[in-house]
Structures are given as structure tokens and as C-alpha cells.
Coordinates of N, CA and C in Angstrom, one line a residue:
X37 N 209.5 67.2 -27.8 CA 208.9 66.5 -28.9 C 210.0 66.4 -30.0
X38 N 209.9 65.0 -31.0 CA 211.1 65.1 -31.8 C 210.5 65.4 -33.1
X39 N 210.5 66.0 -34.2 CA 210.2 66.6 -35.4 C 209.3 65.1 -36.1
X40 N 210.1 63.8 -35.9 CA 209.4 62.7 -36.3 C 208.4 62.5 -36.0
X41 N 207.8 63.1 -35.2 CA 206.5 62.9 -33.9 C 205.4 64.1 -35.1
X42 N 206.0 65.1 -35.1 CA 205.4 66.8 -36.2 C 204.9 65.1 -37.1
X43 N 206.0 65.1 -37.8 CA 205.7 64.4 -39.3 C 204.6 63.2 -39.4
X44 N 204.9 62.6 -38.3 CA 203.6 61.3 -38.1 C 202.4 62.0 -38.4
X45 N 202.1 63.0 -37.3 CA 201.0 63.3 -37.6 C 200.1 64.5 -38.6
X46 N 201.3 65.2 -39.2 CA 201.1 66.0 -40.6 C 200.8 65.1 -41.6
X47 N 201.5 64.1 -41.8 CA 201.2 63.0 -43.0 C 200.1 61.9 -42.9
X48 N 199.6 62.2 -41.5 CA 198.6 61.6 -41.7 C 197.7 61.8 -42.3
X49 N 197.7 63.5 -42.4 CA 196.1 64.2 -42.7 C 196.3 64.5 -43.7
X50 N 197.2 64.2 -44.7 CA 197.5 64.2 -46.3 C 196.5 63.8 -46.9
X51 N 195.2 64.8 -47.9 CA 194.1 64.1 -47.9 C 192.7 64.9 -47.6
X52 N 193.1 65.3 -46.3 CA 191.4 66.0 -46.0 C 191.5 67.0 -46.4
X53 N 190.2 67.2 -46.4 CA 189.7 68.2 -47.1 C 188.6 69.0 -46.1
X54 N 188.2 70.7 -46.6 CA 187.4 71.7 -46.0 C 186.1 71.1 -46.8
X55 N 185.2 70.9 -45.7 CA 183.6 70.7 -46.4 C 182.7 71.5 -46.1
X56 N 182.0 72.4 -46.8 CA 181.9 71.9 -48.5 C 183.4 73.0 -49.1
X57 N 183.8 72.4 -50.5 CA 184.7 73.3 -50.8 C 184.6 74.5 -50.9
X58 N 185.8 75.5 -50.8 CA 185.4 76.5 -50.8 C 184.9 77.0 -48.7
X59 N 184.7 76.5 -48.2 CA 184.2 77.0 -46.9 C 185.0 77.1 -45.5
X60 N 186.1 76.8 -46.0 CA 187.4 77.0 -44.8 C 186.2 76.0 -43.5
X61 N 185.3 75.0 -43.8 CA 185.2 74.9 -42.8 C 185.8 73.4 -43.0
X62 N 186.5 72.7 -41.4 CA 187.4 71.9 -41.7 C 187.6 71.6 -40.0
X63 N 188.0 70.9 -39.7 CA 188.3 70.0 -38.5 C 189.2 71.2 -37.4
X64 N 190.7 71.3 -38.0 CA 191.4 72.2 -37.7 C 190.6 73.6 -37.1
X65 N 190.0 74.2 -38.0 CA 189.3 75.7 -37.3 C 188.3 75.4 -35.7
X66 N 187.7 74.2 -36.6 CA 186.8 73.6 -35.1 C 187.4 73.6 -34.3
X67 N 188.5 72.9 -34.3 CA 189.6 72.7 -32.7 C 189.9 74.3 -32.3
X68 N 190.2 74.8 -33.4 CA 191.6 76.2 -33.3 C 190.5 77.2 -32.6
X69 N 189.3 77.2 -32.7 CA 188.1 78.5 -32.8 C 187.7 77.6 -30.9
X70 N 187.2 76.5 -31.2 CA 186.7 75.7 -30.2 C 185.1 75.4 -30.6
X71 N 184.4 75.8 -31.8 CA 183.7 75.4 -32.0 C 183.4 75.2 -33.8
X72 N 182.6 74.8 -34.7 CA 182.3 74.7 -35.6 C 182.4 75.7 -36.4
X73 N 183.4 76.2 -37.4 CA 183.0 78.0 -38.3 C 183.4 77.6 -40.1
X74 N 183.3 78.5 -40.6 CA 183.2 78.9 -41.5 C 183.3 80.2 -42.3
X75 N 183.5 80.1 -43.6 CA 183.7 81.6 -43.7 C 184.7 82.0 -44.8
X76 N 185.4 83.1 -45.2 CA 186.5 83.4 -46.2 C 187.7 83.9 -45.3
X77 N 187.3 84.4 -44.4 CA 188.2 85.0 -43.2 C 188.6 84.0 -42.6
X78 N 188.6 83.1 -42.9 CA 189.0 82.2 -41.7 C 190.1 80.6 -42.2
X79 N 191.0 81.2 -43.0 CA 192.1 80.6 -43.6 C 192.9 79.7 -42.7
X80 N 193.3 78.3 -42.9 CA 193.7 77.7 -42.2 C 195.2 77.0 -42.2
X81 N 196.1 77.5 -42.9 CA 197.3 77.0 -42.9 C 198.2 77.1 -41.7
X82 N 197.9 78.0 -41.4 CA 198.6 78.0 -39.7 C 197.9 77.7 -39.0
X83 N 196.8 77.3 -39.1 CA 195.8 76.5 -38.2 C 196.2 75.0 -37.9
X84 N 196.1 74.6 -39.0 CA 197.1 73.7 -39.7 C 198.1 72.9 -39.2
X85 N 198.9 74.1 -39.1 CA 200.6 73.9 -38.4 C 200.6 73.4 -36.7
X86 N 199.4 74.7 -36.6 CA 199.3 74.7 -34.8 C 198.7 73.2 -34.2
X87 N 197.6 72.9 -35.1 CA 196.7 71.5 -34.5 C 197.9 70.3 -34.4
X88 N 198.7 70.3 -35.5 CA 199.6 69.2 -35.9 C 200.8 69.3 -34.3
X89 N 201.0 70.6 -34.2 CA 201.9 70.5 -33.0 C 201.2 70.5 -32.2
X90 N 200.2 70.4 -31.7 CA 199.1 70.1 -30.8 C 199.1 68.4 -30.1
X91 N 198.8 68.1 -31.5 CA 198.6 66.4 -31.6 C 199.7 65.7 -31.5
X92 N 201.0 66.5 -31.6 CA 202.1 65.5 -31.3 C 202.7 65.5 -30.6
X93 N 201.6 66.5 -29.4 CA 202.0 66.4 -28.2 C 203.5 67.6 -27.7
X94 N 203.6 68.9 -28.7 CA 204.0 69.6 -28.7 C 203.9 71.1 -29.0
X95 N 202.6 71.2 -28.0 CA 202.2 73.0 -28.2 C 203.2 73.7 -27.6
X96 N 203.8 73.3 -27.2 CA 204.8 74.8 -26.1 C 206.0 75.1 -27.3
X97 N 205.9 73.8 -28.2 CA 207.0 74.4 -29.4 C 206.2 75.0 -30.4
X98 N 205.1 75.6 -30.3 CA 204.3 76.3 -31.5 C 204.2 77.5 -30.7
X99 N 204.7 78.6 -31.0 CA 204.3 80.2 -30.5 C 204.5 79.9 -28.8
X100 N 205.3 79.4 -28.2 CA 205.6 79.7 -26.8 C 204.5 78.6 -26.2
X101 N 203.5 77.6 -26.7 CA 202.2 77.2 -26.3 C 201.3 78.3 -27.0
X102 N 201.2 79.3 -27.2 CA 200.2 79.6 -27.6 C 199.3 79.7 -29.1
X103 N 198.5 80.5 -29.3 CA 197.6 80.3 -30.7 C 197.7 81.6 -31.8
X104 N 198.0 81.6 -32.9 CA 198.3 82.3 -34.0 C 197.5 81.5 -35.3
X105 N 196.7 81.9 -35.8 CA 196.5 81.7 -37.7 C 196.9 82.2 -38.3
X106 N 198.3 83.3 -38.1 CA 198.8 84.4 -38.9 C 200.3 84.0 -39.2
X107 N 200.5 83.8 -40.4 CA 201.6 83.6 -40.8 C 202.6 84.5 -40.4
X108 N 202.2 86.0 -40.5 CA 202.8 87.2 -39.9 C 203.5 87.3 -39.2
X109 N 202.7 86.9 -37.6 CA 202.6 86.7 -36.1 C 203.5 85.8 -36.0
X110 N 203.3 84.7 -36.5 CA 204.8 83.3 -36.1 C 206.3 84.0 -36.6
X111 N 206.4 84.7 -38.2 CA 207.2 85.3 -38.3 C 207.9 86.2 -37.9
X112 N 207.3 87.1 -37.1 CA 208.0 88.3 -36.0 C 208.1 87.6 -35.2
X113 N 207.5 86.5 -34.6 CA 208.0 86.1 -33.3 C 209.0 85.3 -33.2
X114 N 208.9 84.6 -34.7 CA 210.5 83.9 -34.6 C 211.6 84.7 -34.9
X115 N 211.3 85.9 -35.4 CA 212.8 86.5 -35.4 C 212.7 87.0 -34.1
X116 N 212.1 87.2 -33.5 CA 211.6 88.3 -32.3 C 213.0 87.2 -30.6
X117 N 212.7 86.2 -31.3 CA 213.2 85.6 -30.2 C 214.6 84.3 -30.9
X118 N 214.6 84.9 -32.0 CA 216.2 84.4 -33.0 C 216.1 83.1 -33.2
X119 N 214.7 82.7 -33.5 CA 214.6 81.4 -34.0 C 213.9 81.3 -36.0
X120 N 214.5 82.5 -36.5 CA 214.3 82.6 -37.6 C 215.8 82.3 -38.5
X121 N 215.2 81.3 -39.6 CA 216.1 81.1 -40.4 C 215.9 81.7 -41.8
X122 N 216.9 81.7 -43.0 CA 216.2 82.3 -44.0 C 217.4 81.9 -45.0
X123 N 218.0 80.1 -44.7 CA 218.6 79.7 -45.3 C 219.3 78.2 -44.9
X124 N 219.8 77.1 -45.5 CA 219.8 76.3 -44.6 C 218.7 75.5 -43.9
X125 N 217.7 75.5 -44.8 CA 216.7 74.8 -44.3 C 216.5 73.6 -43.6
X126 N 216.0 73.5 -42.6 CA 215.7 71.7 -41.9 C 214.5 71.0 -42.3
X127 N 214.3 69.8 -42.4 CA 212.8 69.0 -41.7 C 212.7 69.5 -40.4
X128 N 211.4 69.8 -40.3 CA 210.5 70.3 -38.8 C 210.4 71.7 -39.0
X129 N 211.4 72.7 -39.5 CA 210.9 73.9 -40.2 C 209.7 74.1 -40.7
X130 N 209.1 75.3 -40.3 CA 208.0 75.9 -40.4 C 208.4 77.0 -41.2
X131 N 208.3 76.7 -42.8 CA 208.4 77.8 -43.6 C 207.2 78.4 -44.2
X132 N 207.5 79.7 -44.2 CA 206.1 81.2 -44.6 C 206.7 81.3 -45.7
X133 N 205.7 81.7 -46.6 CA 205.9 81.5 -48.4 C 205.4 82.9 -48.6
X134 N 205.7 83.4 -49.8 CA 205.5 84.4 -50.6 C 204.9 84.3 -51.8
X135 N 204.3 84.1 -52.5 CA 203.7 83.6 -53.7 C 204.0 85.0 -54.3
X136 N 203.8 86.0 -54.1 CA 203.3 87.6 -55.2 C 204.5 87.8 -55.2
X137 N 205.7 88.0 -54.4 CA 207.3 88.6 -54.3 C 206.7 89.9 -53.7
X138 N 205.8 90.0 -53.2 CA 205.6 91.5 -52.8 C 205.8 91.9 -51.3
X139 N 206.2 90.6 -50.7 CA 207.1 91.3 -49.1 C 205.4 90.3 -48.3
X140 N 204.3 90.3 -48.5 CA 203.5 89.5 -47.7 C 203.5 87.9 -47.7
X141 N 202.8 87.4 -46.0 CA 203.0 86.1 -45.8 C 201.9 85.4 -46.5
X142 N 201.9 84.7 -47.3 CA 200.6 84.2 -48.2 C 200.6 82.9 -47.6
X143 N 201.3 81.9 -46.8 CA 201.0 80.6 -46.7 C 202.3 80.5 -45.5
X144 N 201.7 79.0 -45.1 CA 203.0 78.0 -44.4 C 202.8 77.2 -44.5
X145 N 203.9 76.0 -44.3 CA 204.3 74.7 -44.7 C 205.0 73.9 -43.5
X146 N 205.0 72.9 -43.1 CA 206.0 72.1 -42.2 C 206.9 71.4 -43.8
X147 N 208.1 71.5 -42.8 CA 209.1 71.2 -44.0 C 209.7 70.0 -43.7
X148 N 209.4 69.2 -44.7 CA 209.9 67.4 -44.8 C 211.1 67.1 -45.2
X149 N 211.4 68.2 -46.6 CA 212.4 67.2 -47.0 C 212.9 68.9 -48.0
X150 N 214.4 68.5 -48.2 CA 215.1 69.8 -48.4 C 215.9 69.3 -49.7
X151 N 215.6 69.7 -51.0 CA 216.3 69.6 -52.2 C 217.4 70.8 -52.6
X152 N 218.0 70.7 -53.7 CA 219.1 71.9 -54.1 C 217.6 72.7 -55.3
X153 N 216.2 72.3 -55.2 CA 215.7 73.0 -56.0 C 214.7 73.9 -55.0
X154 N 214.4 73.1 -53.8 CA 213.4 74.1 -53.0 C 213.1 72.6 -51.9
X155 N 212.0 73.4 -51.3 CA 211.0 72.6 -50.0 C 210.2 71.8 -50.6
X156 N 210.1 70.8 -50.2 CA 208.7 69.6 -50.1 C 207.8 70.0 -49.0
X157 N 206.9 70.4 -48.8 CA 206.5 70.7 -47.2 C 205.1 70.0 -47.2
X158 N 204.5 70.1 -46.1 CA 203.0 69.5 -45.7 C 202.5 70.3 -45.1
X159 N 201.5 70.8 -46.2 CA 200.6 72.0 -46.0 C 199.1 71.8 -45.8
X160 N 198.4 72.5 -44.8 CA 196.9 72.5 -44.8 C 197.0 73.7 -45.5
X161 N 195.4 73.8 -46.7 CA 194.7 74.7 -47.2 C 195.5 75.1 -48.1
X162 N 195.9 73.9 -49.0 CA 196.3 74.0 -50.6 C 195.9 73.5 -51.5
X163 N 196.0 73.8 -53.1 CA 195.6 72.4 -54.0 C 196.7 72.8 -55.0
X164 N 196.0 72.0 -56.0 CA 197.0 71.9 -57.3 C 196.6 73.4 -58.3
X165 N 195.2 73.7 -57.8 CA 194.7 75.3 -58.2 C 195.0 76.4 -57.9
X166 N 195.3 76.1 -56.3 CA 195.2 77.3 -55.5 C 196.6 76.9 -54.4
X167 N 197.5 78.0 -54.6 CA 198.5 77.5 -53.5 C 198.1 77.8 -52.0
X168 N 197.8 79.1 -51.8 CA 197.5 79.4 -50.4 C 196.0 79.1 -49.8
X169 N 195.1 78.6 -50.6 CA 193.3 78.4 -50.0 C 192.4 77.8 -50.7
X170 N 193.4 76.5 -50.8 CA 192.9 75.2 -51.8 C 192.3 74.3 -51.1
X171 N 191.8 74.0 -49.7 CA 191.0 73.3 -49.1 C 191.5 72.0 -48.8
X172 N 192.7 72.1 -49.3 CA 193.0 70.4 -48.5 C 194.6 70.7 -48.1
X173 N 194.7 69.2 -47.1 CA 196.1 68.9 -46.9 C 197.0 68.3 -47.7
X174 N 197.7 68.5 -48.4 CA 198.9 68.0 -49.2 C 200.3 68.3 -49.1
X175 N 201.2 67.6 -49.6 CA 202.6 67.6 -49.9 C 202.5 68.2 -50.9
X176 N 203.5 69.6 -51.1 CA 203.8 70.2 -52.0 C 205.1 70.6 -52.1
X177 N 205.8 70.7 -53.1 CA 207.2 71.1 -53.6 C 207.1 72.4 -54.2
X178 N 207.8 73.4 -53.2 CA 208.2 74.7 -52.9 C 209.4 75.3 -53.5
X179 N 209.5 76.2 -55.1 CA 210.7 76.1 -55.0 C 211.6 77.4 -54.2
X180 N 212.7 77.7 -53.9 CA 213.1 78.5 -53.1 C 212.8 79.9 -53.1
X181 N 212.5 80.2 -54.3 CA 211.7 81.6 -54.6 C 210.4 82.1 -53.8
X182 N 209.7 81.4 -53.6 CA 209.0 81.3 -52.6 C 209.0 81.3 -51.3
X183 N 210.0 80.9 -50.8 CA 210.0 80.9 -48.9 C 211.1 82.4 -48.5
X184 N 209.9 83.0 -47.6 CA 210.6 84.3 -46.9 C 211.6 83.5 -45.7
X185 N 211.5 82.8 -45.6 CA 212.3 82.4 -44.4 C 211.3 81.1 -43.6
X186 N 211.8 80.5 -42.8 CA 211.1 79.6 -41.7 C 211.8 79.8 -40.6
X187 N 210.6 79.4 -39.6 CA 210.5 79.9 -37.9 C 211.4 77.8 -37.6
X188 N 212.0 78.1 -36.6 CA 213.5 76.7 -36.6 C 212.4 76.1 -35.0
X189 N 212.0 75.1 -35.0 CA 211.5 74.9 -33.7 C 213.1 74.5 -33.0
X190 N 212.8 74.0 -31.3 CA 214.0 73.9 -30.8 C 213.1 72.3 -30.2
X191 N 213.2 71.0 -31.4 CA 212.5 70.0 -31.5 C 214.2 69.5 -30.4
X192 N 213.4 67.7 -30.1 CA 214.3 67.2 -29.4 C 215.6 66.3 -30.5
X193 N 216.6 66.2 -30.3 CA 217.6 65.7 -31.5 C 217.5 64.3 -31.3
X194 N 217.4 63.5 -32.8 CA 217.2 62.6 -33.4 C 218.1 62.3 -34.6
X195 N 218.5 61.1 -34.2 CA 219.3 60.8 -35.6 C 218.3 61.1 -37.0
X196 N 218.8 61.5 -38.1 CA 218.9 61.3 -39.5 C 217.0 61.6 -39.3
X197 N 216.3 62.5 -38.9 CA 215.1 62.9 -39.2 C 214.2 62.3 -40.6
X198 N 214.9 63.4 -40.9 CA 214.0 62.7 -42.8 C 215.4 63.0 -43.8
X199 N 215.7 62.3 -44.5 CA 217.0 62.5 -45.1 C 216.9 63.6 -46.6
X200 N 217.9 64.5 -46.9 CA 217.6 65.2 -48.1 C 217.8 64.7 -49.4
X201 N 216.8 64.9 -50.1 CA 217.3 64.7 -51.5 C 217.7 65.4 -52.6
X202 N 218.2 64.6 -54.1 CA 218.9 65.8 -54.7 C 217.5 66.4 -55.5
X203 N 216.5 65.1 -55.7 CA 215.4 65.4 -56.6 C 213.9 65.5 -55.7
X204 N 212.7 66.0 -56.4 CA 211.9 64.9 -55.5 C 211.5 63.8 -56.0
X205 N 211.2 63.3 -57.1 CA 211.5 62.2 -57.4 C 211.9 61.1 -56.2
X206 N 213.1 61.2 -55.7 CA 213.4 60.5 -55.2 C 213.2 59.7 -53.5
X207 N 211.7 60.9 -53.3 CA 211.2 61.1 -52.3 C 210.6 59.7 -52.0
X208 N 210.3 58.5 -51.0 CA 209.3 57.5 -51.4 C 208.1 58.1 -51.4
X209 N 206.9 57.7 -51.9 CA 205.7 57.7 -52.0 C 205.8 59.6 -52.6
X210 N 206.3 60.3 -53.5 CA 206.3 61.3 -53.6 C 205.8 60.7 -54.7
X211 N 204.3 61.9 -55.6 CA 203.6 61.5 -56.5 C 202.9 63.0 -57.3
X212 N 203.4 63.0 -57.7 CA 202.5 64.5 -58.5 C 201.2 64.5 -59.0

């Protein structure tokens, strides 16, 4: 799978939303669970991540093929098997965020686009309120204070993926 393949279909879902708000219930968990749920426990950002490499036709590059909702779990396992970075970021990057500074995984992001201020990434179960369990999918700008590192898939090589910028501004269709 080539990372442009990830992106197609993360930017599709730029947009939906958990119904009713508030209920983590949402498309993603249906697939991830195998049935319909709901609930507080049941956070979806790496749900998120996993469906998207699912749909683009590349589960075996998400956790070996397998299933995780734990930001945690993808992070041991990417250092676990030396596909952790924690600098030098790419598009297709799967970066785990830190919101508190206090050493836990509070979120993840597929990463689009790589500025000298931080990540753009395309996140399920954020908003403009709530960074880590905001109920929808969006593009958000990350600045580097926030990312403990990102898990590096080993996607197929492609010219000029998504190109970096200096701003986001300069992003097309980037919109605040």
C-alpha cells in the first residue's frame, strides 16, 4: 500500500461525526467491535487509524494486520520492532500525542503534512473543544510539543507523497 492510498481515504472522512455527540458511537467502533456500541470507554482515535488502513487496503501495515485502540499498544510495538521515530517526521506517520506533558498517550493522528512548526495530521475523535474526544474527524495542526513520537509504516515508495510546507497556510484547502 502507498501512504497516498492511507490519505485518500482519511480525507475522505474529514467531517463525520459520533451520533449522538458525546457517545463514541460512530461507524469506526461498529466495524472495530463488529457490532454497534457505545459508551465513554470506548474512544476512537486509533480506531480511526486502524479502519483507514483497513479501507486502503492495508491491514498488515497496521499492528502486523492486527487490532489495537490503544495508542499505548501501537507505541511499544513500534519501538518493539524499530519502526519508531521521534524526529524527522513523514506523511503516512502515525503520530501519538501527549496533550498533559505527563509521559501518557492521549491521542493519534495520520500525518499529512510536516511544517518547521509541528504536524497537520487527520485525526478521528477530535474537535476544536476537545483535542483527544471531540467526536469527529478533522485535520488538525499539531505543534511539536505535543507528539511523543510516531510508529513509521514500511508503506510502498512513491514519488513526492504530500509535499512539506513552511506554513499551514499554505496547505490547499487548509482552513481553520
Amino acid at each position: 500500500m502507498k501512504a497516498s492510498e492511507l490519505f485518500t481515504v482519511a480525507r475522505a472522512e474529514i467531517g463525520v461525526k459520533e451520533s449522538p455527540a458525546g457517545s463514541n458511537k460512530v461507524k469506526y467502533n461498529t466495524d472495530y467491535y463488529g457490532r454497534e456500541v457505545s459508551g465513554l470507554n470506548l474512544s476512537w482515535c486509533m480506531v480511526f487509524v486502524w479502519w483507514c488502513f483497513k479501507q486502503a487496503g492495508g491491514s498488515a501495515l497496521f499492528y502486523n494486520g492486527g487490532k489495537t485502540a490503544s495508542c499505548g499498544t501501537l507505541m511499544y510495538w513500534a519501538k518493539s520492532i524499530g519502526k519508531w521515530a521521534v524526529k524527522d517526521y513523514r506523511p503516512g506517520d502515525i503520530a501519538i500525542m501527549d496533550f498533559g506533558n505527563d509521559g501518557e498517550q492521549d491521542h493519534v493522528g495520520i500525518v499529512e503534512s510536516v511544517s518547521s512548526a509541528g504536524l497537520v495530521c487527520i485525526e478521528g475523535n477530535t474537535s476544536l473543544t476537545s483535542n483527544d474526544n471531540g467526536g469527529a474527524v478533522m485535520r488538525r495542526e499539531r505543534p511539536y510539543k505535543y507528539i511523543m513520537g510516531a510508529y513509521r509504516p514500511d508503506f510502498e515508495s512513491e514519488e513526492d507523497i504530500v509535499p512539506r510546507y513552511n506554513t499551514m497556510k499554505e496547505i490547499p484547502g487548509w482552513a481553520r
